[in-house]
Coordinates of C-alpha atoms in Angstrom, one line a residue:
Chain A
M23 CA 8.6 -25.6 31.6
I24 CA 7.1 -24.6 28.3
A25 CA 9.3 -22.6 26.0
L26 CA 7.6 -20.0 23.8
I27 CA 9.5 -18.9 20.8
D28 CA 8.3 -15.4 20.1
V29 CA 11.2 -13.9 18.2
V30 CA 8.9 -13.2 15.3
G31 CA 6.9 -10.1 15.7
S32 CA 5.6 -9.5 19.2
N33 CA 2.0 -10.6 19.1
V34 CA 2.0 -13.7 21.4
G35 CA -0.5 -12.0 23.7
S36 CA -3.4 -14.2 22.7
L37 CA -1.4 -17.3 23.2
E38 CA -0.3 -16.1 26.7
H39 CA -3.9 -15.4 27.6
A40 CA -4.9 -18.8 26.4
L41 CA -2.2 -20.4 28.5
F42 CA -3.3 -18.3 31.5
R43 CA -6.9 -19.5 31.1
L44 CA -5.6 -23.0 31.2
G45 CA -3.7 -22.3 34.5
Y46 CA -0.2 -21.8 33.1
H47 CA 1.6 -18.8 34.4
K48 CA 4.6 -17.0 33.0
D49 CA 8.0 -17.7 34.7
R50 CA 6.3 -20.5 36.7
D51 CA 5.1 -22.6 33.8
Y52 CA 6.4 -21.0 30.7
Y53 CA 9.2 -18.7 29.5
F54 CA 10.4 -17.1 26.3
A55 CA 13.2 -18.8 24.5
R56 CA 15.4 -16.4 22.6
S57 CA 18.4 -18.5 21.9
G58 CA 19.2 -22.1 21.0
E59 CA 20.6 -22.8 24.4
S60 CA 17.5 -21.5 26.2
L61 CA 15.6 -24.4 24.7
T62 CA 17.5 -26.9 26.8
G63 CA 15.4 -28.6 29.4
A64 CA 12.0 -27.3 28.0
S65 CA 9.2 -29.9 28.3
H66 CA 7.3 -28.4 25.4
V67 CA 8.1 -25.8 22.8
I68 CA 5.5 -23.6 21.1
L69 CA 6.6 -21.7 18.0
V70 CA 4.3 -18.7 17.3
G71 CA 4.6 -17.1 14.0
V72 CA 3.4 -13.7 13.0
G73 CA 4.2 -12.1 9.7
S74 CA 5.7 -13.9 6.8
A75 CA 7.8 -17.1 6.6
H76 CA 10.6 -14.8 5.4
Q77 CA 10.5 -12.7 8.5
A78 CA 10.1 -15.7 10.7
M79 CA 13.1 -17.6 9.4
R80 CA 15.3 -14.6 9.4
A81 CA 14.4 -14.1 13.1
L82 CA 15.1 -17.7 13.9
N83 CA 18.4 -17.7 12.1
N84 CA 19.5 -14.4 13.8
H85 CA 18.7 -15.9 17.2
G86 CA 20.5 -19.2 16.5
L87 CA 17.3 -21.1 16.9
T88 CA 16.9 -22.8 13.6
E89 CA 19.1 -25.8 14.2
A90 CA 18.2 -26.1 17.8
I91 CA 14.5 -26.4 16.9
T92 CA 15.1 -29.2 14.4
K93 CA 17.0 -31.2 17.0
L94 CA 14.3 -31.0 19.6
T95 CA 12.9 -34.3 20.8
V96 CA 10.2 -32.8 23.1
P97 CA 6.8 -32.0 21.7
V98 CA 6.9 -28.9 19.5
L99 CA 3.9 -27.0 18.3
G100 CA 4.0 -24.5 15.5
I101 CA 1.0 -22.2 15.1
C102 CA 0.0 -20.6 11.8
V103 CA 3.2 -19.3 10.3
G104 CA 5.0 -21.3 13.0
M105 CA 3.5 -24.4 11.3
Q106 CA 4.3 -23.3 7.8
I107 CA 8.0 -22.8 8.5
M108 CA 8.2 -26.5 9.6
Y109 CA 8.0 -27.3 5.9
E110 CA 11.0 -27.3 3.6
F111 CA 10.3 -24.1 1.8
S112 CA 7.8 -21.2 1.8
W113 CA 6.9 -18.9 -1.0
E114 CA 5.7 -16.3 1.5
T115 CA 8.8 -14.3 1.0
K116 CA 7.7 -10.8 1.7
G117 CA 5.4 -8.9 3.9
L118 CA 1.7 -8.9 3.7
Q119 CA 0.1 -7.7 0.5
G120 CA 1.0 -7.0 -3.1
A121 CA 4.3 -8.8 -2.7
E122 CA 3.7 -11.7 -5.1
S123 CA 5.3 -10.2 -8.1
L124 CA 8.5 -9.7 -6.2
E125 CA 9.0 -13.3 -5.3
H126 CA 12.0 -14.9 -7.0
S127 CA 12.7 -18.0 -4.9
P128 CA 11.2 -19.6 -1.8
V129 CA 12.6 -19.2 1.7
S130 CA 14.4 -22.2 3.1
C131 CA 12.6 -23.3 6.3
L132 CA 13.0 -26.0 9.0
A133 CA 12.3 -29.0 6.7
I134 CA 10.6 -31.1 9.3
F135 CA 7.8 -31.8 6.8
P136 CA 8.4 -32.2 3.1
G137 CA 7.3 -29.8 0.4
S138 CA 6.6 -26.1 0.0
V139 CA 4.1 -23.7 1.5
K140 CA 2.4 -21.7 -1.3
K141 CA -0.3 -19.1 -1.7
L142 CA -3.7 -20.8 -1.6
A143 CA -5.2 -21.4 -5.0
V144 CA -8.8 -20.9 -4.0
P145 CA -11.6 -20.6 -6.6
N146 CA -12.3 -17.1 -7.8
H147 CA -15.5 -16.6 -5.8
L148 CA -13.7 -17.1 -2.5
S149 CA -11.7 -14.4 -0.9
L150 CA -8.3 -14.4 0.7
P151 CA -7.2 -14.5 3.4
H152 CA -9.0 -17.7 4.4
S153 CA -10.5 -16.1 7.5
G154 CA -13.0 -17.5 9.9
W155 CA -14.2 -20.8 11.4
N156 CA -13.8 -23.9 9.3
Q157 CA -14.5 -27.6 10.0
L158 CA -11.7 -30.2 10.5
E159 CA -11.9 -33.3 8.4
Q160 CA -9.9 -36.3 9.3
N161 CA -7.3 -37.5 6.8
H162 CA -7.7 -41.3 6.7
H163 CA -4.3 -41.8 5.2
F164 CA -2.6 -40.4 8.3
Q165 CA -0.4 -43.3 9.7
G166 CA 0.6 -41.9 13.1
N167 CA -1.0 -41.8 16.4
I168 CA -4.2 -39.8 16.1
R169 CA -5.6 -40.7 19.5
P170 CA -5.1 -37.4 21.3
F171 CA -6.7 -35.5 18.5
K172 CA -9.4 -37.8 17.2
Q173 CA -11.9 -36.1 19.4
F174 CA -11.6 -32.9 17.3
D175 CA -12.7 -34.4 14.1
S176 CA -15.6 -32.3 12.6
T177 CA -15.1 -29.5 15.1
Y178 CA -14.7 -25.9 13.9
V179 CA -11.5 -23.9 14.5
Y180 CA -10.4 -20.4 13.7
F181 CA -8.2 -19.6 10.6
V182 CA -6.6 -16.4 9.3
H183 CA -4.1 -17.1 6.5
S184 CA -3.4 -16.8 2.8
Y185 CA -0.7 -19.4 2.4
G186 CA -1.0 -23.2 2.9
A187 CA 0.9 -26.4 3.3
P188 CA 1.1 -29.0 0.5
V189 CA -1.8 -31.4 0.2
G190 CA -1.3 -35.2 0.2
G191 CA 1.4 -35.5 2.8
N192 CA 1.5 -38.3 5.3
E193 CA 1.8 -35.7 8.1
V194 CA -1.7 -34.4 7.7
I195 CA -4.1 -35.3 10.5
F196 CA -6.9 -32.9 9.5
Y197 CA -7.8 -31.0 6.5
V198 CA -10.3 -28.2 6.0
D199 CA -12.2 -27.4 2.8
Y200 CA -12.1 -23.9 1.4
G201 CA -12.7 -24.7 -2.3
V202 CA -9.3 -26.4 -2.0
K203 CA -8.1 -28.8 0.7
I204 CA -5.9 -27.1 3.3
P205 CA -3.8 -29.0 5.8
A206 CA -5.0 -27.8 9.2
L207 CA -3.3 -30.1 11.8
V208 CA -0.1 -31.9 10.9
C209 CA 2.2 -34.2 12.9
C210 CA 5.5 -35.9 12.3
R211 CA 7.3 -37.5 15.2
N212 CA 7.3 -34.9 18.0
F213 CA 6.5 -32.0 15.7
Y214 CA 2.9 -30.7 15.5
G215 CA 1.6 -27.8 13.5
T216 CA -1.8 -26.1 13.4
Q217 CA -2.7 -23.8 10.5
F218 CA -5.5 -22.5 12.7
H219 CA -5.2 -20.6 15.9
P220 CA -6.1 -22.8 18.9
E221 CA -5.7 -19.8 21.1
K222 CA -8.6 -18.1 19.3
S223 CA -10.7 -21.2 18.8
A224 CA -12.9 -21.1 21.9
Q225 CA -13.3 -24.2 24.1
I226 CA -12.2 -26.6 21.3
G227 CA -8.9 -24.6 20.9
S228 CA -8.2 -24.7 24.6
Q229 CA -8.8 -28.4 24.8
M230 CA -6.3 -28.9 21.9
L231 CA -3.7 -26.8 23.6
Q232 CA -4.3 -28.9 26.7
E233 CA -3.9 -32.1 24.7
F234 CA -0.6 -30.9 23.3
L235 CA 0.7 -29.9 26.7
K236 CA -0.2 -33.4 28.0
L237 CA 2.0 -35.0 25.3
C238 CA 5.4 -36.3 26.5
Chain B
M15 CA -16.7 -25.4 4.7
L16 CA -16.1 -22.0 6.1
A17 CA -18.8 -21.2 8.6
K18 CA -21.1 -18.2 8.4
R19 CA -20.3 -16.0 11.4
I20 CA -22.8 -14.8 13.9
I21 CA -21.5 -11.6 15.3
P22 CA -23.1 -9.7 18.2
C23 CA -22.1 -6.1 18.2
L24 CA -21.6 -4.3 21.4
D25 CA -21.9 -0.6 21.0
V26 CA -19.7 0.9 23.7
R27 CA -20.0 4.4 25.1
D28 CA -18.2 5.7 28.2
G29 CA -17.1 2.2 29.1
V30 CA -20.5 0.6 29.0
V31 CA -22.5 -1.2 26.4
V32 CA -25.4 0.8 24.9
K33 CA -27.8 0.5 22.1
G34 CA -29.2 3.2 19.9
I35 CA -32.2 3.3 17.6
G36 CA -31.2 4.5 14.1
F37 CA -28.0 5.7 15.7
K38 CA -29.9 8.2 17.8
Q39 CA -31.1 7.7 21.4
H40 CA -28.8 5.4 23.4
R41 CA -29.6 3.5 26.5
V42 CA -27.3 1.4 28.7
I43 CA -27.4 -2.3 28.3
G44 CA -24.6 -3.6 30.5
D45 CA -21.0 -4.1 31.4
I46 CA -18.4 -4.8 28.6
L47 CA -16.6 -7.8 30.1
T48 CA -19.8 -9.4 31.4
L49 CA -21.5 -9.2 28.0
A50 CA -18.4 -10.3 26.2
E51 CA -18.1 -13.4 28.2
Y52 CA -21.8 -14.0 28.0
Y53 CA -21.8 -13.9 24.2
S54 CA -18.6 -15.9 23.9
A55 CA -20.2 -18.7 26.0
A56 CA -23.5 -18.4 24.2
G57 CA -21.8 -19.4 20.9
A58 CA -20.9 -16.1 19.2
D59 CA -18.3 -16.6 16.5
E60 CA -16.8 -13.2 16.9
L61 CA -17.6 -9.9 18.7
V62 CA -17.5 -6.4 17.5
F63 CA -17.0 -3.6 20.0
Y64 CA -18.0 -0.3 18.5
D65 CA -17.2 2.9 20.4
I66 CA -19.9 4.9 18.9
T67 CA -18.9 8.2 20.4
A68 CA -15.2 8.0 19.5
S69 CA -15.4 9.1 15.9
A70 CA -18.0 11.8 16.4
E71 CA -16.5 13.4 19.5
N72 CA -12.9 13.2 18.5
R73 CA -12.1 10.7 21.2
T74 CA -9.9 7.6 20.8
V75 CA -11.0 4.4 22.4
S76 CA -9.3 3.6 25.6
T77 CA -7.2 0.5 25.3
Q78 CA -7.6 -0.7 28.9
W79 CA -10.9 -2.5 28.4
V80 CA -9.5 -4.0 25.1
E81 CA -6.8 -5.7 27.2
K82 CA -9.3 -7.0 29.6
V83 CA -11.5 -8.4 26.9
A84 CA -8.5 -10.0 25.2
A85 CA -7.5 -11.8 28.4
K86 CA -11.0 -13.2 28.8
L87 CA -12.1 -14.0 25.3
S88 CA -11.0 -17.1 23.3
I89 CA -12.8 -16.0 20.1
P90 CA -11.7 -13.2 17.8
F91 CA -12.9 -9.7 18.3
C92 CA -12.8 -6.4 16.5
V93 CA -12.7 -2.9 17.8
A94 CA -14.2 0.0 16.0
G95 CA -14.5 3.7 16.7
G96 CA -12.1 6.6 16.6
I97 CA -9.3 4.7 14.9
R98 CA -8.0 7.6 12.7
D99 CA -4.4 6.8 12.3
V100 CA -1.8 3.9 12.3
K101 CA -0.9 4.7 15.9
S102 CA -4.4 4.2 17.3
A103 CA -4.9 1.1 15.2
Q104 CA -1.6 -0.2 16.6
N105 CA -2.6 0.5 20.2
I106 CA -5.8 -1.5 19.8
L107 CA -4.2 -4.4 18.0
R108 CA -1.3 -4.6 20.5
S109 CA -3.8 -4.5 23.3
G110 CA -5.1 -7.8 21.9
A111 CA -7.9 -7.1 19.4
D112 CA -7.8 -9.3 16.3
K113 CA -9.1 -6.6 14.0
V114 CA -9.8 -2.9 13.9
S115 CA -12.7 -1.5 12.0
I116 CA -12.4 2.0 10.5
N117 CA -15.3 4.0 9.1
T118 CA -15.3 7.8 8.9
P119 CA -11.5 8.1 8.9
A120 CA -11.2 5.7 5.9
L121 CA -13.5 8.1 4.0
H122 CA -11.3 11.1 4.6
N123 CA -8.0 9.2 4.4
P124 CA -8.4 6.0 2.3
D125 CA -4.6 5.4 2.4
L126 CA -5.0 4.7 6.1
I127 CA -6.5 1.3 5.2
G128 CA -3.4 0.2 3.3
K129 CA -1.0 1.6 5.9
I130 CA -2.6 -0.5 8.7
A131 CA -2.7 -3.5 6.3
D132 CA 1.0 -3.2 5.5
L133 CA 1.9 -3.3 9.1
F134 CA -0.5 -5.9 10.5
G135 CA -1.9 -7.7 7.5
R136 CA -5.1 -7.0 5.7
Q137 CA -7.0 -9.5 7.8
C138 CA -6.8 -7.0 10.6
V139 CA -8.5 -4.2 8.7
V140 CA -12.2 -4.1 8.5
V141 CA -13.9 -1.2 6.8
G142 CA -17.3 -0.2 8.2
V143 CA -19.7 1.4 5.7
D144 CA -22.8 3.2 6.9
S145 CA -25.1 3.4 4.0
M146 CA -28.5 5.0 3.5
R147 CA -30.9 4.7 0.5
D148 CA -32.3 8.0 -0.7
D149 CA -35.7 8.6 -2.2
H150 CA -34.5 7.7 -5.6
G151 CA -33.2 4.3 -4.5
Q152 CA -29.5 5.4 -4.6
Y153 CA -27.3 4.2 -1.8
W154 CA -25.0 6.8 -0.2
V155 CA -22.2 6.5 2.4
W156 CA -22.8 8.4 5.6
Q157 CA -20.1 9.6 8.0
A158 CA -19.7 10.3 11.7
T159 CA -22.9 8.4 12.5
G160 CA -22.1 8.0 16.2
S161 CA -24.2 10.9 17.0
E162 CA -27.2 12.6 15.4
K163 CA -25.4 16.0 15.6
T164 CA -22.5 14.9 13.5
A165 CA -24.0 12.3 11.1
S166 CA -24.0 13.5 7.5
Q167 CA -24.3 12.1 4.0
T168 CA -21.1 12.1 2.0
R169 CA -20.7 12.4 -1.7
R170 CA -19.6 8.8 -2.0
K171 CA -22.0 6.3 -3.5
T172 CA -22.0 3.1 -1.4
L173 CA -21.3 0.6 -4.2
Q174 CA -18.5 2.7 -5.7
W175 CA -16.8 2.9 -2.3
I176 CA -17.2 -0.8 -1.7
S177 CA -15.7 -1.6 -5.0
E178 CA -12.6 0.3 -4.1
L179 CA -12.0 -1.3 -0.7
E180 CA -10.1 -4.4 -1.8
S181 CA -7.5 -2.5 -3.7
L182 CA -7.1 -0.1 -0.9
G183 CA -6.0 -3.0 1.4
A184 CA -9.2 -3.8 3.3
G185 CA -9.6 -7.4 4.6
E186 CA -13.3 -7.3 5.3
I187 CA -16.4 -5.1 4.9
V188 CA -19.2 -4.5 7.4
L189 CA -22.1 -3.0 5.5
N190 CA -24.6 -1.3 7.8
C191 CA -27.8 -0.5 6.1
M192 CA -29.1 2.5 7.9
N193 CA -32.6 2.4 6.6
S194 CA -33.2 -1.0 8.2
D195 CA -30.9 -0.4 11.3
G196 CA -32.9 -0.6 14.5
Q197 CA -36.1 -1.3 12.6
K198 CA -36.1 -5.1 13.2
T199 CA -37.7 -5.7 9.8
G200 CA -34.9 -7.8 8.3
Y201 CA -31.6 -7.2 6.6
D202 CA -31.4 -5.1 3.5
I203 CA -31.2 -8.0 1.1
A204 CA -31.2 -5.9 -2.0
Q205 CA -28.3 -3.7 -1.0
L206 CA -26.3 -6.6 0.4
T207 CA -26.8 -8.5 -2.9
A208 CA -25.6 -5.5 -4.9
A209 CA -22.5 -5.2 -2.6
R210 CA -21.8 -8.9 -2.8
A211 CA -21.7 -8.8 -6.6
I212 CA -18.9 -6.2 -6.7
S213 CA -16.5 -7.3 -4.0
R214 CA -14.8 -10.6 -3.1
L215 CA -13.9 -9.4 0.4
P216 CA -15.6 -11.0 3.3
L217 CA -18.9 -9.2 3.7
I218 CA -20.7 -8.8 7.0
A219 CA -24.4 -7.8 7.0
S220 CA -25.5 -5.3 9.6
G221 CA -28.7 -3.5 10.4
G222 CA -32.2 -4.8 10.6
A223 CA -32.2 -8.2 12.4
G224 CA -35.4 -8.6 14.3
S225 CA -36.1 -12.3 14.3
Y226 CA -34.7 -15.8 13.7
E227 CA -36.3 -15.7 10.3
D228 CA -34.3 -12.6 9.3
F229 CA -31.0 -14.5 9.7
I230 CA -32.4 -17.4 7.7
Q231 CA -33.5 -15.1 4.9
L232 CA -30.2 -13.4 4.9
F233 CA -28.1 -16.5 4.6
S234 CA -30.5 -18.2 2.2
Q235 CA -30.5 -15.2 -0.2
V236 CA -27.2 -13.6 -0.1
N237 CA -23.7 -15.1 0.1
V238 CA -22.5 -12.9 3.0
D239 CA -19.9 -14.2 5.3
G240 CA -21.6 -13.2 8.5
A241 CA -24.4 -11.4 10.2
L242 CA -23.9 -8.7 12.7
A243 CA -26.7 -7.7 15.1
A244 CA -27.1 -6.0 18.4
S245 CA -30.5 -5.5 20.0
V246 CA -32.0 -8.8 18.8
F247 CA -29.4 -10.5 21.0
H248 CA -29.2 -7.9 23.8
Q249 CA -33.0 -8.1 24.2
K250 CA -32.9 -11.9 23.9
T251 CA -35.3 -11.9 21.0
C252 CA -33.0 -14.4 19.5
Q253 CA -30.8 -16.8 21.5
I254 CA -27.6 -17.7 19.6
A255 CA -27.8 -21.4 20.4
Q256 CA -31.3 -21.6 19.0
L257 CA -30.5 -19.4 16.0
K258 CA -27.5 -21.7 15.1
E259 CA -29.6 -24.8 15.4
M260 CA -32.2 -23.3 13.1
L261 CA -29.5 -22.3 10.5
I262 CA -27.9 -25.7 10.7
A263 CA -31.3 -27.3 10.0
K264 CA -31.4 -25.2 6.9
N265 CA -28.1 -26.6 5.8
I266 CA -26.2 -23.4 6.3
A267 CA -22.6 -23.8 7.3
I268 CA -22.5 -22.8 11.0
R269 CA -20.1 -23.6 13.9
P270 CA -22.3 -25.3 16.5
V271 CA -22.2 -24.0 20.0
D272 CA -19.6 -25.8 22.1
H273 CA -20.9 -27.9 25.0

């Protein structure tokens, strides 16, 4: 069974639809995990984040999920904010807009990947959020097993975000270019993160979800 | 690089897709789900569903078809029409739309833009601007353009309104140039260029596409983020796959059609 962690916000509908299109049904193939104990026995875990890292971590902490997630040994996929909270810290401390001046210190996150998630420092002529289809570029310094994802090099996937993971880490499989490099797909051990939304990335996104769900 | 988006627009009225000419006469083109799936498979980067009667006739878009579209589509889509308060925006977004586009209600209640952005993020909030050039070359915002009976010019100048949208909380602008809409004589490059110069928000061109060349001209001449069009796709004057191949050949950043 696939465990979906949806404690943050409630907008997992598009992921559920994507799973359904791949033939996965609720209760038969996946369920919602709302406590640390409920992760026991899951074959795969998907961490869907909506909102800010601050909201996401507060929700995980309140549900006793934080430590349970870091101890998982099955494949774990974090999507968007779900990926960002796999880093040590995030500066996305508040809600959505106009919050920057209120930031004092970053939010402590899951610390599966090193470094801090920060607001994207894009050139002035580019707008935030980084929103739309962007092209994956392989990071040739990645040391891990790229085989399941190699086929996605140079494909376009769908992004909507204003914060990004640190550049230069060994966990980065693919970057995209938006005036600055942005880590798009990351992996360390059994933990995977996509800054983009595979559930909204047409056929390519479906294939990626399928590749993830084939991992064991 | 971020790809330029090709966005078919499906004007919806009474649960079917229609197309008007200059926002006036409407004729039925087809079923919402069928066309949504068709365009998604054809390589559209995003879809916009515009309930053209909603704003004018004080009707809120039904959310049932939004749910069905969300279940089928694996690309983002936006719903426009009749979204006049946070509640109606919330209904549409919770039904699975990725964005809502507000037009006339944003003119009467600009704070609505920020209220929706605060709850769902500014990336969800598109502001549609219907703009017409007068005889003196001045661009004016029009409202309630869903029907000829209600359409009227406002006192807002288009460029002034566009310059305010980022600080109001908008995440994207669709600029529909009414002089060229339905004319198939090309996008209004001059107006789009002026709009581009005063806003950093993603800007989507709308109104006037009639040929492959019109898209090439648009992306070669103005740094817009996407092109929205309806009849040129519905009448199959342009096939998205061929359009994308032509744009790629011109070195324009485009997501190729999946195979």
